[in-house]
Structure formats: C-alpha cells, structure tokens
Amino acid sequence: MAKKGQKMSVGSSLQDVHLRYPQKAKHLKQLESSTNLADDFYMDDEDDPAYGNKVGPTVWDHILLNRPAKVIFALLIAVFVVPPLLYGLMYGLGKDPEPFGSCVVRNFYWSECMPGKQPSRQECLAAGCCWNELEESLNFCHHSLPARQNYQNKTGSTQLVARLERSPFGAEPLTLSINIAALNTSHVLVQLIAEGSASDSIHESRVELDETDIKIDLTEGEAFFVELKRRTSNETLFFTGNGPLIATQGFWEWSLQFPHDALLLGSGSTSRGSLRLTSGSATLYQGLGTKANGRPFILCVTQSGKSHGVLFEAPGAIEVVARPSNLISIRSTAGAEYLNVHTFVGNSPAEVFEALTAHIGLPTLPPYWSLGLHVCRDTARNGTNEDALNFKNEATRLDFPYDSDCVDDSALGNVSYVVEGNRVDKLKTVVTELKNSKRHFLLSLYAQVSERTTAFEEGQDIFLVGTNGTYLGQHRDETVAYPDFENPNVTKWLDTHMSAMLANIQDVLPSGLILSDNWPLNEDATQGDGNETLEYVPQGLDSLSNGTVLWSASGVRRHQSVHNQYGSLFTTLAKDILEQISGPSDKRLPVLGSSNWLGGNTNGWLGEEQQADWQGLKSALLSVMEAGISGEPFSGGGPICGSSGVWSDSLCTRWSLLALTTFPLTRFHHRWGSTARDPTALDETSGRIVARAVRLRYQLMPYLYTWLHRASLSGMPLVRPMAVEFPTDNSTWTLEEQFMVGPSLMAAPVFEPAAVSLTIYLPRSTESWFHLLGGERVQADVNGTGHVTLYAPENELILLIKEGHIIALQGVNTSSAMSRAESRQIIVALECGGANSSECTAEGTLSLDDGVSNDLSFDTIQFSANQTSLVISYSGDLQICSLGGTENMVSTVIDTISIYGVPGNVTNASNLQVDDVIDLEAKFFVDTEEGKVRISSISVDWCSSQSNEMTVSWEIE
C-alpha cells in the first residue's frame, strides 16, 4: 500500500484498488506514470485510513474499545452523516445508473452531458449521465468519470464500438476505427474515422512511431482512452479518459485533458474574450460578426517552457469548451466522417510553430508594399469615385502615406465577373493617380454570382444545390448562386469569367484582389435555418445558416462540411488565376480575404470584423494573436475602428495607434450605410494623431518585413503573446493587453476610455526597456513584482525596445515604394552588465530584397554595437546595391544613430569615423540623465564599403 499523502503507483497495489473501487480501478489502470492527472478528479481516497500503515493502537481503536464513546459516536453518525448520505443517494450524488463510471466528480471536471439542452433528472439518468441537485443553482447533467458515453475496442483491433446504444441526444452511435500515424519525429496524428466515411485522408506513418518524440498509450476493455506523452520525460501531453467520446450522424465530442498547471492558448479567443482557454465555449464557423472565426489549434506551454500544440480537424462547425482544470472538449457537427487530432512537440513555442507550419504549409511572404496602409469603402454603388480622390487629397494635407485603394467595393459594378456601364473610364482617373504616386489598385471581388450574368448562366454545373435546384441567396441586393470550389470543373469556369472581366480592364489592371464576404455571406433573412433536422447546434450560434449558405446545401460535399474552408478555397483559386492572367511577371500579387482557414495562408487574412467599441478593439488584437500562433502571421484585426456600430474619435484614435503601429495588415474600410473612420474623417486633432501613427508604421516597415520574412521560413509569428516570447516566466501567462512585435518591441495599448496610464509587467529576464522614439529607460518597480506604471496619453502607444536589440527605422514618404528610397535611422538599445558597467552590447538584423519578386533572394544585414561603435556586416554580394535608380530602389544609407542606455555620466560625444575616415559633418546630442547619445547629419552607405563589414565609431566622455 502507498502511504497516506503519497500518490499510488499502478502495479502491486492495483488489486486492492480494484476490490474497493471497481469502476475507478479500471480508470486508474490507464494512468500509469501520469496519475497526477487524476489527483483532483475524485474525492480524496488518501483520506481513507486503509491508505495508511497502522503501527499500534490508533484513535479509532480507543473509540471502538470504549462503550460510552461508541454510543456517542453512533449518535453523531446518525445525526450528521446518515442524512447527507441518504440525500446523495436520492438525488444523484454518487447515484450510478450502471456500475461503470463514478458520479462523484469535482465540478471543474464536469462535462455537460446534453449541451444546449435543459434535461430533466430522468432524461439525464436515462442518457447514462449524472444528475447533480445539491442546490438549485447547480442542477446540472454531466458525464460520469470515466464517461459511460464512450467506446470500447478489442485487443489488437482498430475498430471502436460504442458502449451505449444511444447518444445523449438519442441518436445511434457510429462505428469508428482508429488510425495512428507518425508523420515526422515531432508530429503524430490520431484519427477517428466513421465506418463508411468517404474520407480519403487516412494517413500512413512516415517514420516509425518509436522514433518520434511522442509516446502513445491506448487502453483496451470497457472504455477507450488515449494518452500521449513526451517520450524523453514521460510527461503527459494530453489524456482522453476524463470526458466522453461520442460520434453520431450530427454530433461528435472528444475531450482532451491537458496538464493542470499548463497554459493553453488559442481556439476562439474573440468569442471567449481571452486568448487563454480557462473557461467558456467558442464556436469555429466562419462568418460576419459571429466571433466564430477562430482557429482549431491549441498551444500548450508547461511550467518549464516546453511546449506542444494540438490541431484538430473535423468537417462542420467546431465547438471548443474550456474548463479551469484544462479539460478541453472538442465538439463537431460532422456527419459520418472523421476527427483528426495532430500533436506537435517542441522544447519551446517556436519549435511547435515550426512543426505546425511544416504540416499546414509555411506562410507566404507578401510583397513589401502590402504591409503599408490599405483603404477601401462601400459608398459608390452608383458608380462615382469621388471618395477615393478626396481621400488622396486629404492624405496629402495631413501628410500621411498609404499604399493601396480599392476605390470602392463596387469599382466595376455591383456584381462579380462583369464590368458595368462606363466604370472603367471613371476608374482610369483614380487608378492613374494611384500609380503615379507608386500606389496600388486592389480590386474587390466576390464569390457570389448574380443571376443576371453570363457567369451564372454558364455555371449551373458548379453551383451549390438546394432542395429545388441551384441554391440561391441574396448579396448586395442581388439574387446570387454560390460556386462549389471543390467541384472539379470550377477552376475552368472561374478562369473563363475572371479572364473575361480582367481583359476588359487592362488599362486599370489591379495589383491584387480583396475577396470580401467570402465565407460566404448570404443576406437572405427569409431562408429557414434548417435547425429542425440538426442533432446539435453549437452554443453561441443560433443556426449554422444565419448570414451564410444553408448548411444542407450540397456540392461535392454538404456545405457545412466545407464551410470553414470555403473562403480559403476561393482565395487560392483566384490568386492562381490572377497570376496567370497577369502574364509572365515574377511579382507577388496579394489576395486578401475576409475568411481564411488553416493551410490556406497563401495570402493575407483581413481579419474578423468587429463592432466599433472598446471590446471590439481588444477583440481585434486577440484575433491577430490567435491567427499568428496558428500559422497565419500576415493578418489584420478587421477594419480599423470596426466596420459597424457607433464610433468616437477617442476610440478610433486608440484603435489606430494599436493597429497601425503593430498589426501585420492594416486597413480602413466601412460598409454600406456606415460612415468613414479614417484620419480624414476624424476631428482635426485626432486626424493628425492618427496621421502620425501612419508615419510611424512606415518607419517600422523594414522591421515588420524582416520578421514576416522570418515567419515565412519558420512559422514564428510577428505579433506574439508575451508567454510565447518568455515561456518560462509564468508571470507573462496572464498578459493579454501587452504583447511582443517580433523579438525586440513590446507594445501596451489602452483598452479603456479616458485612461491615461497603464501598469505593465516587465519580464524578469530583461533588466531595462526603452521608449522606442524617446529613449527613456523603463525599469520595474523596486519591490520586485516586475510591474511599472507608465503614462499613456491619447496621442501615444506605449512601445518599448528591449535592451540588447537594434532596430533600423526607415524615412517616410507618400508610399512604401517612395519611403524605401529614404535614408535610415538606427536605434541601439544597449544591454550592460550592470548600472555602470562598460561591457555593453546590442545586436539586430535587417532582411532586404526588392520587395516584390517571387524568387525571394534576400540580403541579410547584421548590426552589432557597443556604446562607442556600430558594426554593419553581411556575407556575399549585396543584391540591393544594384537596385539604385530603379522603381524598386532600396536605400542603404544611414543618416542617424541613436544609442540608449549608455552607462556612466556621459556629457560629450565627438569624432565620428567610418572605417577610420572622419566625418566632419556629424552632429552630436547627449542626454546625460537618460544616458542617450544621438548622432545625426551623417551619411553611412554600406554599399560603399570595400569589404563585407563597415565600422562606425565615435568617442564619448
């Protein structure tokens, strides 16, 4: 026997446990080395004296040997113990309809047995579940532990058969088979596949399972459980024995128990209002304003910083239910199809992202200019383009750059694949103005096909089908059909009609596409929701059909099975056809969609459209962070300042400061019937604050592009939760209102109206941070909590550079192409061994190419510095040096160097030299109190160096 207070190991003690707790022994038999996951499931068995070794007479012996004591003890039992036991037996605490599974389960492990329903006690027990009626507020029908709603398998068989004849909703369970495939040494797939499934995605192992970093334990017998462990340490990654396994024609559910003390991130953050999975449910079903645009990926970070990720794939809507115990339930409305669970392991979050993107595909690097500001509007359904011209004039007056304009969502007319009236002639003036200022025209295109077009007439064999033939909906006041992008004939059809449309606009050919409403939107409010034939509708959705295609519309597959991938399928096809039509050009052409899904990130995701309120502002950030950790680094948080709702200048200013400075993709856009909320629409003061934020974005674009380039090689996101950058610092785990932009910058936006200060946390591994543009040092409070309160005026985003890092800023002009020809400012944030140490260093990197070519030939510039020198180095020949004088010119000139954190009381700086040549024009500024040195009016061109290294030095005293 294990001693009291110790965990019981499985082995010689199992016989005793089995005799005393038969249903529990079967559960514990599967835990082996991970018994810690069961510590809190049940009431404490170790409080039972049978778990202790008795030596000599105990207190109980004295009571039982003393007659008066025995009488008193019996009375106490009769008064205080018997009534609660009778109550529990009568009302379900521990009342088991069958001997398997226990109902004595702590409430933070409860798995709802009939989600979305309010069953009676009788209905609950009849479903094989547990009824809790301890108090009125806790009436709850939950699964037993282990769950009776589960599957069984026989020794050596891959077939799984349901334990009970009916699901909790009364449906007949499917027969399943299990497949396990080792796809590489850090990636293992567990598949549950319904008998008779048409799925052809059964994977085969590419390496031997015992060669992977993941070990898998399967159970046999009364219930089917899977446990995945890290092979080197035997740590549990997840275990499926703490919830049900249910699979029917309309409802699937499987639960994954992650380690109790781990951090879980992802999967529906905007729905929960948090990136962390601690409680609540989120539904993943692409749409407008449903907050259902999350990704089916969970990142798990353990106390040691070691990490793993779980990607789940299932047709239909997916619901993710989180609990404080880190028990996560995955539900799906899939039919007789499949549920795939991919597990990726690594020693850090970065290694998990690398493994994830090796599977779903590395993100494609967008052209440099697509990191600039995009503007669009839906105001000219009558064919006027005045708003685009007015915006250009106002941008000039307020002095801010931008890179593209869609002119209008109806630039070619109100329907796709058709050029209406004289729209091309009206477009020429605007598009010519854009191109002359080295800006771009992006064309808005829709998946929906109007019934009054040739594309409709010739597409009858590729459209989704309803009960009465071609399925029809409403979009932009048009009756429309919806292509099935899985249909083998759809590529030829789309090529034909996109080519015909673009052939008519050769004079205004777009540089890329915006695919709005491509999840796809259906504005027909009269269609039924079809709920009456659904076994289950995920919580958070009124219907699978509101605002989109009826879930039962069919093509190659039923629409709900492909709904989440619909936008990505359209985006990928449209991009391929646009590149073919554009000819032999080697340029990257961005295609930006309203809907995207894992593995479809060959383009950019515009982001989830938000309400124009303060919660919408936070949701925009959550959306960008979740997309980033799910392998989609080039994403936006939806239109800046939301797309609907009543906005204020204060809200739009704060939103603009956040998005323009830090988001990978930024766009101003307002829908039909709403008002503009870009800098030109705000009051003069707010407009100039936002204009300054746009200029800061263009200064930062070389840094943003460098780390997006790295993301395209490794999957590591540009916008990172603090816990991703500092996984071993557990104090970062709860931080969602400050985050990292690449490895060098920390941002802390304001999410409350009228707030003028913020308290932020500074990770313990970093002693000092500096305000990026001012250079003031920021350090944590002296009491050791790591927190500091900073001033956050309405015209400023808190943006800090980490000590030991170097960033190269860019000069600003009217567009990114014009800005790239401007000289650079280098910011050096020194990391010193101590307050007065002379050992100070900093490093940085800059990735450069022509910004548009597909060959992705990059020059990498390395910077290293101390308090008296900056070394610029590279290897090989610099291709960018040959771009001078071309439309893709990239400046290689540094005109200013700012050094933060210079130790000692420096009062003077002088004698600038470039490779031992004195620069007499250099100007010096020293801030002794802040330890800053600024050197300006210099002209350091690394393309002029005779070697692969250039040293800029100066003297301080």
PDB file of N, CA, C and O in Angstrom, residues 629-672:
ATOM      1  N   ILE A 629      -0.365  32.629 -33.858  1.00  0.00           N
ATOM      2  CA  ILE A 629       0.115  31.383 -33.256  1.00  0.00           C
ATOM      3  C   ILE A 629      -0.450  30.159 -33.966  1.00  0.00           C
ATOM      4  O   ILE A 629      -0.037  29.037 -33.683  1.00  0.00           O
ATOM      5  N   SER A 630      -1.384  30.375 -34.898  1.00  0.00           N
ATOM      6  CA  SER A 630      -1.960  29.262 -35.660  1.00  0.00           C
ATOM      7  C   SER A 630      -1.378  29.157 -37.053  1.00  0.00           C
ATOM      8  O   SER A 630      -1.930  28.475 -37.912  1.00  0.00           O
ATOM      9  N   GLY A 631      -0.262  29.842 -37.300  1.00  0.00           N
ATOM     10  CA  GLY A 631       0.416  29.714 -38.582  1.00  0.00           C
ATOM     11  C   GLY A 631       0.010  30.718 -39.623  1.00  0.00           C
ATOM     12  O   GLY A 631       0.305  30.543 -40.809  1.00  0.00           O
ATOM     13  N   GLU A 632      -0.680  31.824 -39.215  1.00  0.00           N
ATOM     14  CA  GLU A 632      -1.108  32.852 -40.161  1.00  0.00           C
ATOM     15  C   GLU A 632      -0.595  34.215 -39.692  1.00  0.00           C
ATOM     16  O   GLU A 632      -1.338  35.012 -39.127  1.00  0.00           O
ATOM     17  N   PRO A 633       0.669  34.515 -39.920  1.00  0.00           N
ATOM     18  CA  PRO A 633       1.240  35.746 -39.372  1.00  0.00           C
ATOM     19  C   PRO A 633       0.803  37.014 -40.083  1.00  0.00           C
ATOM     20  O   PRO A 633       0.833  38.087 -39.494  1.00  0.00           O
ATOM     21  N   PHE A 634       0.429  36.926 -41.375  1.00  0.00           N
ATOM     22  CA  PHE A 634       0.040  38.130 -42.114  1.00  0.00           C
ATOM     23  C   PHE A 634      -1.475  38.299 -42.025  1.00  0.00           C
ATOM     24  O   PHE A 634      -2.222  37.890 -42.903  1.00  0.00           O
ATOM     25  N   SER A 635      -1.911  38.876 -40.931  1.00  0.00           N
ATOM     26  CA  SER A 635      -3.344  39.023 -40.683  1.00  0.00           C
ATOM     27  C   SER A 635      -3.633  40.370 -40.064  1.00  0.00           C
ATOM     28  O   SER A 635      -2.771  41.005 -39.466  1.00  0.00           O
ATOM     29  N   GLY A 636      -4.873  40.808 -40.227  1.00  0.00           N
ATOM     30  CA  GLY A 636      -5.325  42.050 -39.617  1.00  0.00           C
ATOM     31  C   GLY A 636      -6.400  41.756 -38.599  1.00  0.00           C
ATOM     32  O   GLY A 636      -6.906  40.645 -38.498  1.00  0.00           O
ATOM     33  N   GLY A 637      -6.780  42.751 -37.864  1.00  0.00           N
ATOM     34  CA  GLY A 637      -7.835  42.583 -36.870  1.00  0.00           C
ATOM     35  C   GLY A 637      -9.163  43.098 -37.363  1.00  0.00           C
ATOM     36  O   GLY A 637      -9.994  43.540 -36.571  1.00  0.00           O
ATOM     37  N   GLY A 638      -9.368  43.043 -38.687  1.00  0.00           N
ATOM     38  CA  GLY A 638     -10.555  43.653 -39.269  1.00  0.00           C
ATOM     39  C   GLY A 638     -10.291  45.124 -39.537  1.00  0.00           C
ATOM     40  O   GLY A 638      -9.224  45.661 -39.247  1.00  0.00           O
ATOM     41  N   PRO A 639     -11.273  45.822 -40.110  1.00  0.00           N
ATOM     42  CA  PRO A 639     -11.092  47.253 -40.381  1.00  0.00           C
ATOM     43  C   PRO A 639     -10.764  48.029 -39.113  1.00  0.00           C
ATOM     44  O   PRO A 639     -11.312  47.751 -38.039  1.00  0.00           O
ATOM     45  N   ILE A 640      -9.872  48.990 -39.211  1.00  0.00           N
ATOM     46  CA  ILE A 640      -9.522  49.815 -38.059  1.00  0.00           C
ATOM     47  C   ILE A 640     -10.755  50.587 -37.596  1.00  0.00           C
ATOM     48  O   ILE A 640     -11.461  51.191 -38.400  1.00  0.00           O
ATOM     49  N   CYS A 641     -11.002  50.531 -36.312  1.00  0.00           N
ATOM     50  CA  CYS A 641     -12.161  51.163 -35.668  1.00  0.00           C
ATOM     51  C   CYS A 641     -13.475  50.493 -36.056  1.00  0.00           C
ATOM     52  O   CYS A 641     -14.538  51.111 -36.043  1.00  0.00           O
ATOM     53  N   GLY A 642     -13.404  49.225 -36.385  1.00  0.00           N
ATOM     54  CA  GLY A 642     -14.606  48.433 -36.612  1.00  0.00           C
ATOM     55  C   GLY A 642     -15.274  48.736 -37.935  1.00  0.00           C
ATOM     56  O   GLY A 642     -14.903  49.647 -38.665  1.00  0.00           O
ATOM     57  N   SER A 643     -16.266  47.912 -38.245  1.00  0.00           N
ATOM     58  CA  SER A 643     -16.989  48.079 -39.500  1.00  0.00           C
ATOM     59  C   SER A 643     -18.441  48.452 -39.281  1.00  0.00           C
ATOM     60  O   SER A 643     -19.157  48.756 -40.230  1.00  0.00           O
ATOM     61  N   SER A 644     -18.901  48.424 -38.039  1.00  0.00           N
ATOM     62  CA  SER A 644     -20.277  48.787 -37.734  1.00  0.00           C
ATOM     63  C   SER A 644     -20.326  49.301 -36.302  1.00  0.00           C
ATOM     64  O   SER A 644     -19.373  49.130 -35.537  1.00  0.00           O
ATOM     65  N   GLY A 645     -21.441  49.905 -35.944  1.00  0.00           N
ATOM     66  CA  GLY A 645     -21.566  50.442 -34.598  1.00  0.00           C
ATOM     67  C   GLY A 645     -21.226  51.923 -34.549  1.00  0.00           C
ATOM     68  O   GLY A 645     -20.718  52.507 -35.515  1.00  0.00           O
ATOM     69  N   VAL A 646     -21.489  52.544 -33.401  1.00  0.00           N
ATOM     70  CA  VAL A 646     -21.256  53.974 -33.221  1.00  0.00           C
ATOM     71  C   VAL A 646     -19.850  54.185 -32.678  1.00  0.00           C
ATOM     72  O   VAL A 646     -19.506  53.680 -31.614  1.00  0.00           O
ATOM     73  N   TRP A 647     -19.037  54.905 -33.408  1.00  0.00           N
ATOM     74  CA  TRP A 647     -17.654  55.111 -33.018  1.00  0.00           C
ATOM     75  C   TRP A 647     -17.448  56.530 -32.507  1.00  0.00           C
ATOM     76  O   TRP A 647     -18.254  57.420 -32.742  1.00  0.00           O
ATOM     77  N   SER A 648     -16.340  56.699 -31.804  1.00  0.00           N
ATOM     78  CA  SER A 648     -15.961  58.027 -31.320  1.00  0.00           C
ATOM     79  C   SER A 648     -14.542  58.321 -31.775  1.00  0.00           C
ATOM     80  O   SER A 648     -13.775  57.415 -32.119  1.00  0.00           O
ATOM     81  N   ASP A 649     -14.167  59.598 -31.769  1.00  0.00           N
ATOM     82  CA  ASP A 649     -12.805  59.963 -32.150  1.00  0.00           C
ATOM     83  C   ASP A 649     -11.785  59.348 -31.207  1.00  0.00           C
ATOM     84  O   ASP A 649     -10.714  58.906 -31.631  1.00  0.00           O
ATOM     85  N   SER A 650     -12.124  59.289 -29.918  1.00  0.00           N
ATOM     86  CA  SER A 650     -11.198  58.704 -28.942  1.00  0.00           C
ATOM     87  C   SER A 650     -10.960  57.232 -29.222  1.00  0.00           C
ATOM     88  O   SER A 650      -9.819  56.757 -29.220  1.00  0.00           O
ATOM     89  N   LEU A 651     -12.045  56.489 -29.476  1.00  0.00           N
ATOM     90  CA  LEU A 651     -11.911  55.065 -29.775  1.00  0.00           C
ATOM     91  C   LEU A 651     -11.089  54.854 -31.043  1.00  0.00           C
ATOM     92  O   LEU A 651     -10.162  54.029 -31.069  1.00  0.00           O
ATOM     93  N   CYS A 652     -11.408  55.592 -32.095  1.00  0.00           N
ATOM     94  CA  CYS A 652     -10.704  55.392 -33.358  1.00  0.00           C
ATOM     95  C   CYS A 652      -9.231  55.783 -33.249  1.00  0.00           C
ATOM     96  O   CYS A 652      -8.375  55.190 -33.911  1.00  0.00           O
ATOM     97  N   THR A 653      -8.929  56.761 -32.406  1.00  0.00           N
ATOM     98  CA  THR A 653      -7.536  57.147 -32.215  1.00  0.00           C
ATOM     99  C   THR A 653      -6.757  56.024 -31.537  1.00  0.00           C
ATOM    100  O   THR A 653      -5.678  55.635 -31.988  1.00  0.00           O
ATOM    101  N   ARG A 654      -7.299  55.493 -30.435  1.00  0.00           N
ATOM    102  CA  ARG A 654      -6.619  54.388 -29.743  1.00  0.00           C
ATOM    103  C   ARG A 654      -6.493  53.166 -30.648  1.00  0.00           C
ATOM    104  O   ARG A 654      -5.453  52.492 -30.666  1.00  0.00           O
ATOM    105  N   TRP A 655      -7.539  52.863 -31.385  1.00  0.00           N
ATOM    106  CA  TRP A 655      -7.531  51.695 -32.286  1.00  0.00           C
ATOM    107  C   TRP A 655      -6.458  51.874 -33.359  1.00  0.00           C
ATOM    108  O   TRP A 655      -5.702  50.957 -33.682  1.00  0.00           O
ATOM    109  N   SER A 656      -6.390  53.082 -33.913  1.00  0.00           N
ATOM    110  CA  SER A 656      -5.412  53.354 -34.965  1.00  0.00           C
ATOM    111  C   SER A 656      -3.987  53.255 -34.435  1.00  0.00           C
ATOM    112  O   SER A 656      -3.097  52.727 -35.115  1.00  0.00           O
ATOM    113  N   LEU A 657      -3.751  53.777 -33.223  1.00  0.00           N
ATOM    114  CA  LEU A 657      -2.416  53.687 -32.645  1.00  0.00           C
ATOM    115  C   LEU A 657      -1.969  52.237 -32.519  1.00  0.00           C
ATOM    116  O   LEU A 657      -0.823  51.888 -32.822  1.00  0.00           O
ATOM    117  N   LEU A 658      -2.886  51.364 -32.069  1.00  0.00           N
ATOM    118  CA  LEU A 658      -2.561  49.949 -31.918  1.00  0.00           C
ATOM    119  C   LEU A 658      -2.329  49.282 -33.265  1.00  0.00           C
ATOM    120  O   LEU A 658      -1.280  48.671 -33.516  1.00  0.00           O
ATOM    121  N   ALA A 659      -3.308  49.369 -34.150  1.00  0.00           N
ATOM    122  CA  ALA A 659      -3.264  48.614 -35.400  1.00  0.00           C
ATOM    123  C   ALA A 659      -2.172  49.117 -36.337  1.00  0.00           C
ATOM    124  O   ALA A 659      -1.424  48.327 -36.920  1.00  0.00           O
ATOM    125  N   LEU A 660      -2.071  50.431 -36.487  1.00  0.00           N
ATOM    126  CA  LEU A 660      -1.116  50.976 -37.452  1.00  0.00           C
ATOM    127  C   LEU A 660       0.322  50.719 -37.027  1.00  0.00           C
ATOM    128  O   LEU A 660       1.208  50.529 -37.867  1.00  0.00           O
ATOM    129  N   THR A 661       0.570  50.682 -35.730  1.00  0.00           N
ATOM    130  CA  THR A 661       1.938  50.507 -35.258  1.00  0.00           C
ATOM    131  C   THR A 661       2.366  49.049 -35.218  1.00  0.00           C
ATOM    132  O   THR A 661       3.535  48.737 -35.447  1.00  0.00           O
ATOM    133  N   THR A 662       1.424  48.128 -34.971  1.00  0.00           N
ATOM    134  CA  THR A 662       1.834  46.756 -34.652  1.00  0.00           C
ATOM    135  C   THR A 662       1.212  45.661 -35.509  1.00  0.00           C
ATOM    136  O   THR A 662       1.792  44.583 -35.615  1.00  0.00           O
ATOM    137  N   PHE A 663       0.043  45.855 -36.091  1.00  0.00           N
ATOM    138  CA  PHE A 663      -0.611  44.758 -36.814  1.00  0.00           C
ATOM    139  C   PHE A 663       0.103  44.501 -38.142  1.00  0.00           C
ATOM    140  O   PHE A 663       0.503  45.445 -38.837  1.00  0.00           O
ATOM    141  N   PRO A 664       0.226  43.250 -38.542  1.00  0.00           N
ATOM    142  CA  PRO A 664       0.871  42.952 -39.828  1.00  0.00           C
ATOM    143  C   PRO A 664       0.123  43.532 -41.022  1.00  0.00           C
ATOM    144  O   PRO A 664       0.740  43.956 -42.001  1.00  0.00           O
ATOM    145  N   LEU A 665      -1.207  43.557 -40.964  1.00  0.00           N
ATOM    146  CA  LEU A 665      -2.035  44.007 -42.078  1.00  0.00           C
ATOM    147  C   LEU A 665      -3.005  45.061 -41.553  1.00  0.00           C
ATOM    148  O   LEU A 665      -3.727  44.820 -40.573  1.00  0.00           O
ATOM    149  N   THR A 666      -3.043  46.232 -42.186  1.00  0.00           N
ATOM    150  CA  THR A 666      -3.897  47.317 -41.696  1.00  0.00           C
ATOM    151  C   THR A 666      -4.744  47.886 -42.821  1.00  0.00           C
ATOM    152  O   THR A 666      -4.266  48.061 -43.955  1.00  0.00           O
ATOM    153  N   ARG A 667      -5.982  48.202 -42.463  1.00  0.00           N
ATOM    154  CA  ARG A 667      -6.926  48.628 -43.495  1.00  0.00           C
ATOM    155  C   ARG A 667      -8.031  49.479 -42.875  1.00  0.00           C
ATOM    156  O   ARG A 667      -8.595  49.135 -41.838  1.00  0.00           O
ATOM    157  N   PHE A 668      -8.326  50.592 -43.512  1.00  0.00           N
ATOM    158  CA  PHE A 668      -9.524  51.368 -43.195  1.00  0.00           C
ATOM    159  C   PHE A 668     -10.605  50.969 -44.193  1.00  0.00           C
ATOM    160  O   PHE A 668     -10.369  50.957 -45.407  1.00  0.00           O
ATOM    161  N   HIS A 669     -11.772  50.639 -43.676  1.00  0.00           N
ATOM    162  CA  HIS A 669     -12.885  50.261 -44.549  1.00  0.00           C
ATOM    163  C   HIS A 669     -14.197  50.456 -43.796  1.00  0.00           C
ATOM    164  O   HIS A 669     -14.257  50.199 -42.591  1.00  0.00           O
ATOM    165  N   HIS A 670     -15.204  50.942 -44.473  1.00  0.00           N
ATOM    166  CA  HIS A 670     -16.525  50.998 -43.849  1.00  0.00           C
ATOM    167  C   HIS A 670     -17.557  50.464 -44.831  1.00  0.00           C
ATOM    168  O   HIS A 670     -17.438  50.615 -46.042  1.00  0.00           O
ATOM    169  N   ARG A 671     -18.543  49.797 -44.251  1.00  0.00           N
ATOM    170  CA  ARG A 671     -19.561  49.136 -45.050  1.00  0.00           C
ATOM    171  C   ARG A 671     -20.648  50.107 -45.491  1.00  0.00           C
ATOM    172  O   ARG A 671     -20.767  51.223 -44.992  1.00  0.00           O
ATOM    173  N   TRP A 672     -21.466  49.644 -46.428  1.00  0.00           N
ATOM    174  CA  TRP A 672     -22.595  50.403 -46.959  1.00  0.00           C
ATOM    175  C   TRP A 672     -23.503  50.850 -45.804  1.00  0.00           C
ATOM    176  O   TRP A 672     -23.864  50.064 -44.948  1.00  0.00           O
TER     177      TRP A 672
END
